[in-house]
Coordinates of C-alpha atoms in Angstrom, one line a residue:
X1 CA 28.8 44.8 -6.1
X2 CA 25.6 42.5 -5.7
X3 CA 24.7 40.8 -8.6
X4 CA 21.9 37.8 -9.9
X5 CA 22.3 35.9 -12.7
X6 CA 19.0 33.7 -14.0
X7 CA 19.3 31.5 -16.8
X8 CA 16.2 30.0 -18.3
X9 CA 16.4 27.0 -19.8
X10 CA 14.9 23.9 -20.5
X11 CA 14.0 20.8 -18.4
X12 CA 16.0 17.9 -18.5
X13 CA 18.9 19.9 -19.9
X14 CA 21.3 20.4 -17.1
X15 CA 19.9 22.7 -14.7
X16 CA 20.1 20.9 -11.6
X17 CA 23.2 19.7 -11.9
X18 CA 25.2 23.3 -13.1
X19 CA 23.5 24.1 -10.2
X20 CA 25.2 21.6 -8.2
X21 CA 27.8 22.1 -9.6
X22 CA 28.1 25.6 -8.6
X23 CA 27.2 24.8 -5.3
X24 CA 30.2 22.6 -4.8
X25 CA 32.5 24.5 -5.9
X26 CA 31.5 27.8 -4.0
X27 CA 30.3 25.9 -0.6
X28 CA 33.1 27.1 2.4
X29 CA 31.7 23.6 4.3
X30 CA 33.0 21.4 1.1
X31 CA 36.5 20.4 -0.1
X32 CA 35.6 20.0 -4.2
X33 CA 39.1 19.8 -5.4
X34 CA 39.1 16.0 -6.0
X35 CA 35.1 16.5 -7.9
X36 CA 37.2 18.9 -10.1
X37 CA 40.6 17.4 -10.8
X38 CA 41.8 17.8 -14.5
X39 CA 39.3 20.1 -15.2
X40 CA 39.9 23.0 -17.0
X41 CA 39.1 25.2 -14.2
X42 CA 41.8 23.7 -12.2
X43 CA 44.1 24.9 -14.7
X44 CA 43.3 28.9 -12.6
X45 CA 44.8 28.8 -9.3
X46 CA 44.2 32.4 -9.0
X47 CA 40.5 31.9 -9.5
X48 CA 40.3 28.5 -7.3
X49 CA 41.8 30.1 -4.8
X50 CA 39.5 33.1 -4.4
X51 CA 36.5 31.5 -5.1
X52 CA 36.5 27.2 -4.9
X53 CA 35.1 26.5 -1.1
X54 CA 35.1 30.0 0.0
X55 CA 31.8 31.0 0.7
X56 CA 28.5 30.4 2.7
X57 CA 25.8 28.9 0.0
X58 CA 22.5 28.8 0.7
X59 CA 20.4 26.4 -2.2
X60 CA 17.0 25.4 -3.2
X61 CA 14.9 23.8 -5.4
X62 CA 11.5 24.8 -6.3
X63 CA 10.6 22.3 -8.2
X64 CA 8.1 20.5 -5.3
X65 CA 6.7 24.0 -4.0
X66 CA 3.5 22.7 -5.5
X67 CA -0.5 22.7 -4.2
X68 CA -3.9 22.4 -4.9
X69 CA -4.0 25.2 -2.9
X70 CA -2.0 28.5 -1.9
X71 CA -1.8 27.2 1.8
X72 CA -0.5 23.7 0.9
X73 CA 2.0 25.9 -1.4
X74 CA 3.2 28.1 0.8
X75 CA 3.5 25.4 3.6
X76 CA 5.7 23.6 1.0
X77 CA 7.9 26.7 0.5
X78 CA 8.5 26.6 4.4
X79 CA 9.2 22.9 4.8
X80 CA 11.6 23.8 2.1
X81 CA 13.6 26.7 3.8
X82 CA 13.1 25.1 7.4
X83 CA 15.4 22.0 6.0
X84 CA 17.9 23.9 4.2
X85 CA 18.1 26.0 7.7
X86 CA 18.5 23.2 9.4
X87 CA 21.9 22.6 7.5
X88 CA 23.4 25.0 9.5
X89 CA 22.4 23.8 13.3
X90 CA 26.1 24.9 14.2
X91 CA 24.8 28.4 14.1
X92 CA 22.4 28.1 17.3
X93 CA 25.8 27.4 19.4
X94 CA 28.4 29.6 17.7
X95 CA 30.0 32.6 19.9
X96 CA 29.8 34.5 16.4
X97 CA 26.0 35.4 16.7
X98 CA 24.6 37.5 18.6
X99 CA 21.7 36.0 21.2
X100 CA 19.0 38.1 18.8
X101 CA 20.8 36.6 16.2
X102 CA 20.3 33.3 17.8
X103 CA 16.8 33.5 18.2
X104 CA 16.5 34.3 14.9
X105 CA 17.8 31.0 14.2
X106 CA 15.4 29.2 16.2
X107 CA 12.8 30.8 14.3
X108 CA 13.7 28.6 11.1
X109 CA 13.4 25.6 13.9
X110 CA 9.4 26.1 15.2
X111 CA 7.9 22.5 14.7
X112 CA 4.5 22.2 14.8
X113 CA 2.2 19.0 14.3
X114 CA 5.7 17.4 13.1
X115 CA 6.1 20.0 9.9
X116 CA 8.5 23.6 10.4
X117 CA 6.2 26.6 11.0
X118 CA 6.5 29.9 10.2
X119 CA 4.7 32.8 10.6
X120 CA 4.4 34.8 6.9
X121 CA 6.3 38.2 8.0
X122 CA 9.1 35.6 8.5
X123 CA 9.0 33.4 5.7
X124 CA 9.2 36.5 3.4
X125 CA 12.4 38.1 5.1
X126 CA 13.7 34.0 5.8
X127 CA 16.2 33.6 3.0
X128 CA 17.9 37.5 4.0
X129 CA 17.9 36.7 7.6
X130 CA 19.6 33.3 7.0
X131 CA 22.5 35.0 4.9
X132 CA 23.0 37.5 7.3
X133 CA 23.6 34.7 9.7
X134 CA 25.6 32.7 7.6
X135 CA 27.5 36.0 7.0
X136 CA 28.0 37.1 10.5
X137 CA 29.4 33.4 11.4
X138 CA 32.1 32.9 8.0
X139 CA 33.0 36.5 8.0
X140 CA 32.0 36.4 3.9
X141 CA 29.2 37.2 1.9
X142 CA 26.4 34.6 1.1
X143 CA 25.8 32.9 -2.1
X144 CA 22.0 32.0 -2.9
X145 CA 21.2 29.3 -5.3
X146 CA 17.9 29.2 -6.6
X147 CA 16.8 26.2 -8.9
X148 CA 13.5 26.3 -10.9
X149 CA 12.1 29.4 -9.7
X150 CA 9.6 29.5 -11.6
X151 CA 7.6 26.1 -11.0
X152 CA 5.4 27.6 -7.9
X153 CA 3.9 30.3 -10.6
X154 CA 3.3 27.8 -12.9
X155 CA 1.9 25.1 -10.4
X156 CA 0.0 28.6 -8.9
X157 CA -1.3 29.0 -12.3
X158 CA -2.3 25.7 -13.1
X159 CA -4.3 25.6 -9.8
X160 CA -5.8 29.2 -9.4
X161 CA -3.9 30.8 -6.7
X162 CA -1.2 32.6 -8.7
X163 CA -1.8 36.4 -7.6
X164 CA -0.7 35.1 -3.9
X165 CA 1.8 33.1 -5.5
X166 CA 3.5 36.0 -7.3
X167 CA 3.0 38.6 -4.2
X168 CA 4.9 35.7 -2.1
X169 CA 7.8 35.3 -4.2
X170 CA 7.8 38.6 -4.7
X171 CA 7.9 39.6 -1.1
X172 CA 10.8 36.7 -0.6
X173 CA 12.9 37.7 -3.5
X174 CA 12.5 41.1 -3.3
X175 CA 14.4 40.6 0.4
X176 CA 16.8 38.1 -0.5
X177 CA 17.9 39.1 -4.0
X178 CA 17.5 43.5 -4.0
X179 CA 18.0 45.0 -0.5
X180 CA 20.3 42.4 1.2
X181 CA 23.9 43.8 2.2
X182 CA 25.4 40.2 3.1
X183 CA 24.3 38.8 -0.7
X184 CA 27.2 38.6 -2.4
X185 CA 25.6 37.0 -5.8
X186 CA 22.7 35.1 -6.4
X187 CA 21.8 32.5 -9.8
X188 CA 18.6 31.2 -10.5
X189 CA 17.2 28.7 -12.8
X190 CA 14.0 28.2 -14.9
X191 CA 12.4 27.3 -17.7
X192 CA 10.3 30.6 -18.1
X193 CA 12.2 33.7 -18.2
X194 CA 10.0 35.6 -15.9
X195 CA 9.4 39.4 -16.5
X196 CA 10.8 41.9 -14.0
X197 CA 7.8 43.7 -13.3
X198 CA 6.2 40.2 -11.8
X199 CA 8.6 38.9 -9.1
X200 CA 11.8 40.8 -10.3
X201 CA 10.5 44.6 -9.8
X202 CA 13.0 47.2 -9.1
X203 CA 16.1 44.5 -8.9
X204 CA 19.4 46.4 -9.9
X205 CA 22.6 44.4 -11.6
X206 CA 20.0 41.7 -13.3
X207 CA 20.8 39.8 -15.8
X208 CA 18.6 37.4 -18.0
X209 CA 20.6 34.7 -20.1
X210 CA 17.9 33.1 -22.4
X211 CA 17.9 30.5 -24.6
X212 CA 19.2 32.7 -27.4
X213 CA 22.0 33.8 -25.8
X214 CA 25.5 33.3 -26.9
X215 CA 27.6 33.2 -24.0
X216 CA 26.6 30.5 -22.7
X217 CA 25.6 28.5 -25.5
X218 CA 26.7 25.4 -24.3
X219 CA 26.7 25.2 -20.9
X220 CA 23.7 23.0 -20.8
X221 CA 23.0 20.3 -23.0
X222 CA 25.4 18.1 -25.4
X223 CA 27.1 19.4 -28.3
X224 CA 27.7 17.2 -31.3
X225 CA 30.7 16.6 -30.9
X226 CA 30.3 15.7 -26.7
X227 CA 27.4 12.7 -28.8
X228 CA 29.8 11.6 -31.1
X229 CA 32.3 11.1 -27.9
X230 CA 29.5 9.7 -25.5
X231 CA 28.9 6.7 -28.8
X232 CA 32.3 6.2 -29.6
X233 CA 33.2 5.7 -25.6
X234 CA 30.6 3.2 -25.0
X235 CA 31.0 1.8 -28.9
X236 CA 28.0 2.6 -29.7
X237 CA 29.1 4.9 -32.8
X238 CA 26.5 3.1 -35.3
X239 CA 23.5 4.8 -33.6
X240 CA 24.7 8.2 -34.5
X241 CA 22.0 8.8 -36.8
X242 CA 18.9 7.6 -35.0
X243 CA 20.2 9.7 -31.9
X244 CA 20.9 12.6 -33.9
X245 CA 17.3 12.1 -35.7
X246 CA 15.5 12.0 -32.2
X247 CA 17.5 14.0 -29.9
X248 CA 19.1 16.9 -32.2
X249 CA 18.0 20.1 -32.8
X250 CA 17.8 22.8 -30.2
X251 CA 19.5 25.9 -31.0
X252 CA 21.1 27.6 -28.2
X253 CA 22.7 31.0 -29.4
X254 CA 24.8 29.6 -32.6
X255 CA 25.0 26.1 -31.4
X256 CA 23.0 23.0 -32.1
X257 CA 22.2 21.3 -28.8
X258 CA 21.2 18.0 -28.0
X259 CA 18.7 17.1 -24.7
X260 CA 21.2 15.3 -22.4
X261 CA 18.4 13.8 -20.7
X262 CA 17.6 11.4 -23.8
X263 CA 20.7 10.9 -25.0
X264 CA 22.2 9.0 -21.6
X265 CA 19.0 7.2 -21.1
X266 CA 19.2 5.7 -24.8
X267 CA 22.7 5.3 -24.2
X268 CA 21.5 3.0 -21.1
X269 CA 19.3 1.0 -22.6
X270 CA 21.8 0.5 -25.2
X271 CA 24.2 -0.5 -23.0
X272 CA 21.8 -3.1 -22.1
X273 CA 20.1 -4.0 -25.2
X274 CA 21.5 -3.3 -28.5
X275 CA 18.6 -3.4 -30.5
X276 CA 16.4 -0.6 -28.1
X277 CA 14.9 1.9 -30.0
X278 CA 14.6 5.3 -29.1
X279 CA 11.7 6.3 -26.6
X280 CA 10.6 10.3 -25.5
X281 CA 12.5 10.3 -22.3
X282 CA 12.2 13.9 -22.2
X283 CA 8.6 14.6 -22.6
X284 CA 7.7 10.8 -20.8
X285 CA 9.4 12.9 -17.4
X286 CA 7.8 16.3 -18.6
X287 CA 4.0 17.4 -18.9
X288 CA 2.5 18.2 -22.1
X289 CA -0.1 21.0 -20.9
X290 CA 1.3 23.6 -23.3
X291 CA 1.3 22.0 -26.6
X292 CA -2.2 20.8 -25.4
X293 CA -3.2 24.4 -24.8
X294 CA -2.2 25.4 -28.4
X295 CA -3.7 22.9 -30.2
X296 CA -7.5 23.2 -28.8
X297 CA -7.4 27.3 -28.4
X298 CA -5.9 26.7 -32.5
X299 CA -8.0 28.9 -34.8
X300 CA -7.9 27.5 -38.9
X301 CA -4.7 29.7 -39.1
X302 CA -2.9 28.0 -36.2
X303 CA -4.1 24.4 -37.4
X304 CA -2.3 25.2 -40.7
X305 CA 0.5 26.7 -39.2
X306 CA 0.7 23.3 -36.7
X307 CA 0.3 21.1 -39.9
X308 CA 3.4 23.1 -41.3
X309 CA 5.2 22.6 -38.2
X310 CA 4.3 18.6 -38.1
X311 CA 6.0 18.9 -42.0
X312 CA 8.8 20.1 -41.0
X313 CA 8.5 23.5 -42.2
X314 CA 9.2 26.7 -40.0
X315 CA 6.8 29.1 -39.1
X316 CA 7.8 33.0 -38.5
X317 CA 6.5 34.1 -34.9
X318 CA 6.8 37.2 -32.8
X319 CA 8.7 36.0 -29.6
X320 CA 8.1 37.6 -26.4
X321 CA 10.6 36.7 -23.5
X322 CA 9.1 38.2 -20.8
X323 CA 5.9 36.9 -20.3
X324 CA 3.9 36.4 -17.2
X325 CA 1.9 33.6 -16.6
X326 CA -1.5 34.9 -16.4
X327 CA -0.4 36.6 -20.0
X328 CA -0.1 33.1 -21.7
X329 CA -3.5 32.6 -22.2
X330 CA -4.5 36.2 -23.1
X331 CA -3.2 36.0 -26.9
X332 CA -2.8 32.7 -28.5
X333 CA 0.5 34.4 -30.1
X334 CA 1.7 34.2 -26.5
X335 CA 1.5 30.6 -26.6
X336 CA 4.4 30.4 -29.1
X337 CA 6.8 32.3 -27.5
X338 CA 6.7 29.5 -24.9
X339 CA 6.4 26.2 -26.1
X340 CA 9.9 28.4 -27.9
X341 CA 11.1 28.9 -24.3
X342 CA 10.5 25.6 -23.2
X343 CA 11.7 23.4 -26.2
X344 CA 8.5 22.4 -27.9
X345 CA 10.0 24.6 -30.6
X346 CA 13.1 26.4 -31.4
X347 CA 14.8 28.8 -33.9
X348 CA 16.4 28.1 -36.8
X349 CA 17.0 32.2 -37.2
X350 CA 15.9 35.3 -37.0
X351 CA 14.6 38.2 -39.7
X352 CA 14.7 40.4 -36.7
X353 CA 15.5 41.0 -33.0
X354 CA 12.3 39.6 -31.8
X355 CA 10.8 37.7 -35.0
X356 CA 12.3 34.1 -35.2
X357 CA 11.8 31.2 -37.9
X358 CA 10.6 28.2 -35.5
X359 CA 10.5 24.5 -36.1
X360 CA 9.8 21.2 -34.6
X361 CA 13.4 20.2 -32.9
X362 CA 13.6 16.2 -33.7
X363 CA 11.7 13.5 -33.7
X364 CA 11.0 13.2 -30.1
X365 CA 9.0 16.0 -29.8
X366 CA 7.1 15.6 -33.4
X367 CA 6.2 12.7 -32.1
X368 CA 4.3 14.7 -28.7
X369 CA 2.5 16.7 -31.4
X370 CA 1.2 14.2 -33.0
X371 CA -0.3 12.7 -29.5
X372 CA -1.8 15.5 -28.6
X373 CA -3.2 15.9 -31.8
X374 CA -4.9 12.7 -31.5
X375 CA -6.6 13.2 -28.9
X376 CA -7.6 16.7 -29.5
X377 CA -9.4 15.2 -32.5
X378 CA -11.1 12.2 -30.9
X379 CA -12.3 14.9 -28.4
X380 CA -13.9 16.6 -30.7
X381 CA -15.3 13.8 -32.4
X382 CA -16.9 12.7 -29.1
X383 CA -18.5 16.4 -28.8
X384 CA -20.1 16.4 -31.7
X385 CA -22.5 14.0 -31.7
X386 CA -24.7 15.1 -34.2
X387 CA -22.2 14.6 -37.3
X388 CA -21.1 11.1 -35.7
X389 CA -24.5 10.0 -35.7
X390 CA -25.4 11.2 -39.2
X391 CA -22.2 9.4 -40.7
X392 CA -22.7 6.3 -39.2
X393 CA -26.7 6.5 -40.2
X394 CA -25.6 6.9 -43.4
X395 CA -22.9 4.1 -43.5
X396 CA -25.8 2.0 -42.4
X397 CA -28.6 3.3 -45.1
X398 CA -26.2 3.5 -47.9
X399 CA -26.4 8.0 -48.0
X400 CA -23.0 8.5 -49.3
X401 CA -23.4 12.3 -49.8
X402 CA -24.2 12.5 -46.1
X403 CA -21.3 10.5 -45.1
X404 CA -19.2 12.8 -47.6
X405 CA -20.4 15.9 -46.6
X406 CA -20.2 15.8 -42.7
X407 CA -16.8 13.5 -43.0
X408 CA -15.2 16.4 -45.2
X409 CA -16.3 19.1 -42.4
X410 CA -14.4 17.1 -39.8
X411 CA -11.0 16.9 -41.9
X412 CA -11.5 20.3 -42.6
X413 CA -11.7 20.8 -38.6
X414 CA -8.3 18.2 -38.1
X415 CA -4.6 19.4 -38.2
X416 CA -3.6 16.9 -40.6
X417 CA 0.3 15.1 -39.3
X418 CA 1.2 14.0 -42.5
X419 CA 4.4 15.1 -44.3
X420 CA 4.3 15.2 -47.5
X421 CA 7.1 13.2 -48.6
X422 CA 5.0 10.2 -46.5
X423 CA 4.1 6.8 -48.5
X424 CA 0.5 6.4 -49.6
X425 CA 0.3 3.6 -47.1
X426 CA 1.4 6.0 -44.1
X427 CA -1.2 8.4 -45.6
X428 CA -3.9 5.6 -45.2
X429 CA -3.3 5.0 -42.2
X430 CA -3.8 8.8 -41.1
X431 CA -6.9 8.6 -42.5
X432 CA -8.0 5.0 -40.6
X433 CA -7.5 6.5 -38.0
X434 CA -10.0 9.2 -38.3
X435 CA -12.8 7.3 -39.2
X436 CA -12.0 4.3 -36.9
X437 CA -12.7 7.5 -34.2
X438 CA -16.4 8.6 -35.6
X439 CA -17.4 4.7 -35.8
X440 CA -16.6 3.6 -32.8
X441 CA -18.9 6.0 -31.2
X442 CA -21.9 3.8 -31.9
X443 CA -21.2 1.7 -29.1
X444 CA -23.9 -0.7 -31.1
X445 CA -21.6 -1.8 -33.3
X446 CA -19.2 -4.3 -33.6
X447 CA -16.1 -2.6 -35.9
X448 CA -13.3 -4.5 -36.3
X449 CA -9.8 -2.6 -38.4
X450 CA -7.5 -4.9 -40.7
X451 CA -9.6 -8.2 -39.9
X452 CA -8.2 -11.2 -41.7
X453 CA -11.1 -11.9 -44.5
X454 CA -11.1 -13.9 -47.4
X455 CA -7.9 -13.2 -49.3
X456 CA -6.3 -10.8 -47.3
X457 CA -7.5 -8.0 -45.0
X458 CA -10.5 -5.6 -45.2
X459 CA -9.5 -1.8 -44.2
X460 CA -12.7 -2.1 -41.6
X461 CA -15.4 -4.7 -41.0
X462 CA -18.5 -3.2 -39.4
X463 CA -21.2 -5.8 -37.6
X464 CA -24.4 -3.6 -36.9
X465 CA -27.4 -4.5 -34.2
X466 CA -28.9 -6.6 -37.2
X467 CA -27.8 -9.7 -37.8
X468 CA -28.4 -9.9 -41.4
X469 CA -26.7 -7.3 -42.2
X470 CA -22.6 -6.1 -42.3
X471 CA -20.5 -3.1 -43.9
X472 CA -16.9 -3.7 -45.7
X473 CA -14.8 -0.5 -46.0
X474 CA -11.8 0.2 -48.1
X475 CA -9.9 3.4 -47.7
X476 CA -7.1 4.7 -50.4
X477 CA -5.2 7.8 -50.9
X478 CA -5.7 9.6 -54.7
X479 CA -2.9 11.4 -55.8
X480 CA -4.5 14.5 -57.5
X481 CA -8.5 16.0 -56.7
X482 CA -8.9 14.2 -60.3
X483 CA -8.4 10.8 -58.8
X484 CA -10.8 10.8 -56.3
X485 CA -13.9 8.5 -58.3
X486 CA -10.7 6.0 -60.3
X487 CA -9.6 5.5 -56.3
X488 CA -13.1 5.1 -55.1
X489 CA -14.1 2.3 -57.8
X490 CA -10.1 0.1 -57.3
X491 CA -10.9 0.1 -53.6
X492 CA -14.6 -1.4 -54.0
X493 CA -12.7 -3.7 -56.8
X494 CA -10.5 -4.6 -54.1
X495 CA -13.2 -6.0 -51.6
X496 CA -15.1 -8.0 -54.8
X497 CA -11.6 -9.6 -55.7
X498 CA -10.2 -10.4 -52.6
X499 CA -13.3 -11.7 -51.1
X500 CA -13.3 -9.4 -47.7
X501 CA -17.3 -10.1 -47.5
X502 CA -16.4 -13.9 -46.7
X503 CA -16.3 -13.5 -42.8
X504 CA -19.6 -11.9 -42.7
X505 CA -21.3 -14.1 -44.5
X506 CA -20.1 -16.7 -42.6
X507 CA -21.6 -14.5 -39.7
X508 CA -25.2 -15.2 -41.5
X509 CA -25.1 -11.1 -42.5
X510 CA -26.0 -11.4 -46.5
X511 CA -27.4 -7.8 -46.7
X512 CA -23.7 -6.2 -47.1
X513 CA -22.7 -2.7 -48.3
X514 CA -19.4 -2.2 -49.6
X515 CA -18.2 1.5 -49.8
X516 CA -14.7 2.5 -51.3
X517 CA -13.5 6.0 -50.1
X518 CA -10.7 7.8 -51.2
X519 CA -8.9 10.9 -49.8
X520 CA -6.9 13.7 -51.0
X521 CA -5.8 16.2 -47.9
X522 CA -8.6 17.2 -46.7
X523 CA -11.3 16.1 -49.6
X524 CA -13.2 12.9 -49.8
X525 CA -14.8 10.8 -52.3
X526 CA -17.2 8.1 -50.8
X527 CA -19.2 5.2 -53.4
X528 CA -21.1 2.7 -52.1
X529 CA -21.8 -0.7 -53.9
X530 CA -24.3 -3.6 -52.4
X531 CA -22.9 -7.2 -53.0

């Protein structure tokens, strides 16, 4: 019986290399029982011997059929298949294939203009055609290996061109994986699991495992125990926690999963330097589009849903496995059930079969959040130019309720990455930030943050066109609504006692306006004081 197996899953987690792992032990050109010496699958000689090296494998990698166009795609799917053809040159001389046959091999061999060429009625039958060969010469059934399948939909996507796309794969798979008598089982790979009815319509003997699967739970990735091993073999057994902090936290089926990928490169530069502090390996290697795509189509209940996410809270979604692309951006629910498929979030449980309790995995991926927060927000900063302008007008004129009232409409517009068990200081600086964003679109003005001044260091020194005159600002955090004037008058105290005026008077700028804000969430208290 014919049967394919895809397993979605995320990147840098161990795709590739099951897959090379399954292609060596399979492949009937490879002797693998050295690469799998005291392992435990050794331990079957029954199995081995039906199955280690014992069959024709034909593998690919879609992970480059990529394009700023379908024709530079699909010529990127034939280079592809024309050099995994070309594995088998044995096949053009071999008394085993007929001379049709034969000819049919050349056909993966056409060059033209130095690149493999081939017609489209061949490239959709090429991967069925090939295991027939393959079949006819070993006398066995073909094995076809297919890794990332679905990165030409989503590069298709990205670049317009994804109907043809689809109707391609389609048309290839539909050959290769549904009516081919010399298949004997296929396996694919991919991040997305990919509905049937786009590329997988009317395959029999399918099956899907997902990333809240159990039965193969932890066949990608590192288990806690595998980390605690990986430390303790390179002595590195101290870093537990930070690793664990950073790198923890997928849930695959029942079991908590680590992303390989970061773990061995921390481990590296460990190895090399033991005081390296953890980096985002994985999302460094990986693009960020989705979580950018949720956070600017984010309505005011996403953005508070986000900021409970960014808390470490869960958030209950509706999750929908078998999505198409072109459905992603339909429904903005859509988008969680696939920054949950790819590993932006993941389950901490489920109330039912298809509602799950999401969270924020670790560290590492907080932290990509919080970036693409940031510059969501100083994006719309730059757009609106009319609420910029008024605040920094009325920084310069001394209109505090302006300043108040259009500063408070853009926190009310932020997703705020504070946790709430955050210092006061950390809260500050949240805040900084923001407002650091609005002034510095007066490209006019000279605004320098934590300058050296006097005593000790103003929050933000501004230096308008005029010389004679300068702006001192001093943010705080209140602890209650009720705080919000107390705060305002200790930070305006602040710049009095600690002298933060001195290096713009020592500019010649005399005419200075000192304003102490305070924040609370997303409220604001601003007081202004000439000196």
């Amino acid at each position: 019986m014919t049967s394919r197996s895809a397993f979605p899953t995320l990147q840098r987690f161990g795709k590739t290399l099951g897959m090379s792992m399954l292609e060596n032990f399979f492949d009937i050109r490879k002797d693998s029982k050295e690469l799998f010496e005291g392992l435990e699958i050794m331990e079957n000689p029954v199995l081995c011997k039906k199955w280690m090296n014992q069959w024709p494998v034909i593998f690919l990698s879609l992970k480059d059929v990529d394009g700023l166009s379908y024709e530079e795609a699909e010529n990127a799917f034939v280079q592809l298949i024309g050099r995994e053809a070309a594995r088998f040159s044995f096949l053009r001389e071999s008394t085993k294939l007929s001379d049709v046959e034969k000819k049919q091999y050349d056909a993966f061999n056409v060059i033209k203009n130095g690149k493999y060429w081939m017609d489209k009625g061949f490239l959709v039958f090429s991967l069925k055609v090939l295991s027939q060969l393959l079949c006819r010469f070993y006398g066995q059934k073909t094995l076809i290996l297919i890794d990332e399948y679905d990165v030409p939909l989503d590069k298709a996507f990205q670049h317009g061109y994804y109907p043809q796309m689809v109707s391609l794969i389609r048309g290839i798979f539909g050959q290769a994986l549904k009516t081919n008598e010399f298949l004997q089982f296929a396996v694919l790979t991919g991040c997305l699991r990919i509905s049937k009815e786009s590329i997988f319509t009317g395959l029999n003997n399918f099956k899907v495992y997902a990333a809240d699967d159990v039965r193969y739970e932890e066949a990608f990735g590192f288990t806690n125990e595998e980390v605690e091993k990986l430390l303790t073999d390179y002595r590195l057994q101290n870093h537990f926690g930070e690793v664990k902090e950073w790198y923890d936290g997928y849930r695959f089926g029942n079991a908590d999963i680590y992303c390989p990928w970061d773990v061995i490169n921390y481990v590296d530069d460990l190895s090399g330097n033991d005081k390296a502090q953890p980096k985002a390996y994985w999302i460094n290697s990986s693009g960020n589009d989705l979580v950018k795509r949720l956070i600017e189509k984010a309505d005011t209940t996403t953005r508070d849903e986000i900021e409970q996410l960014i808390m470490g809270n869960a958030v209950e979604k509706r999750i929908r496995l078998d999505l198409t692309y072109d459905e992603i951006n339909q429904r903005i629910e859509n988008m969680w059930s696939v920054l949950f498929t790819t590993g932006y979030l993941t389950q901490t449980g489920s109330e039912t079969d298809e509602r799950y309790r999401l969270v924020i995995p670790n560290k590492e991926v907080r932290e990509v959040f919080i970036l693409q927060i940031r510059e969501w927000f100083e994006q719309v900063i730059a757009n609106d130019r009319a609420s910029t302008e008024k605040i920094n007008r009325g920084f310069l004129e001394g209109k505090t309720e302006d300043i108040q009232q259009e500063l408070t409409m853009f926190l009310g517009e932020t997703i705020s990455i504070l946790d709430t068990r955050a210092r006061n200081e950390e809260k500050e600086i949240f805040y900084h930030g923001i407002l650091l964003g609005i002034l510095k679109n007066n490209s006019g003005w000279a605004v320098k943050s934590n300058r050296e001044s006097g005593n000790g260091f103003a929050d933000i020194l501004i230096k308008p066109k005029n010389p004679d005159t300068g702006i001192i600002l001093e943010l705080k955090y209140a602890r209650s609504i009720n705080d919000l004037d107390q705060v305002c008058e200790r930070a305006l105290n602040q710049i009095k006692d600690r002298g933060y005026d001195q290096e713009l008077r020592e500019d010649g700028r005399n005419d200075i306006l000192t304003y102490g804000i305070a924040f609370w969430k997303k409220r604001c208290k601003v007081v202004v004081k000439k000196i």
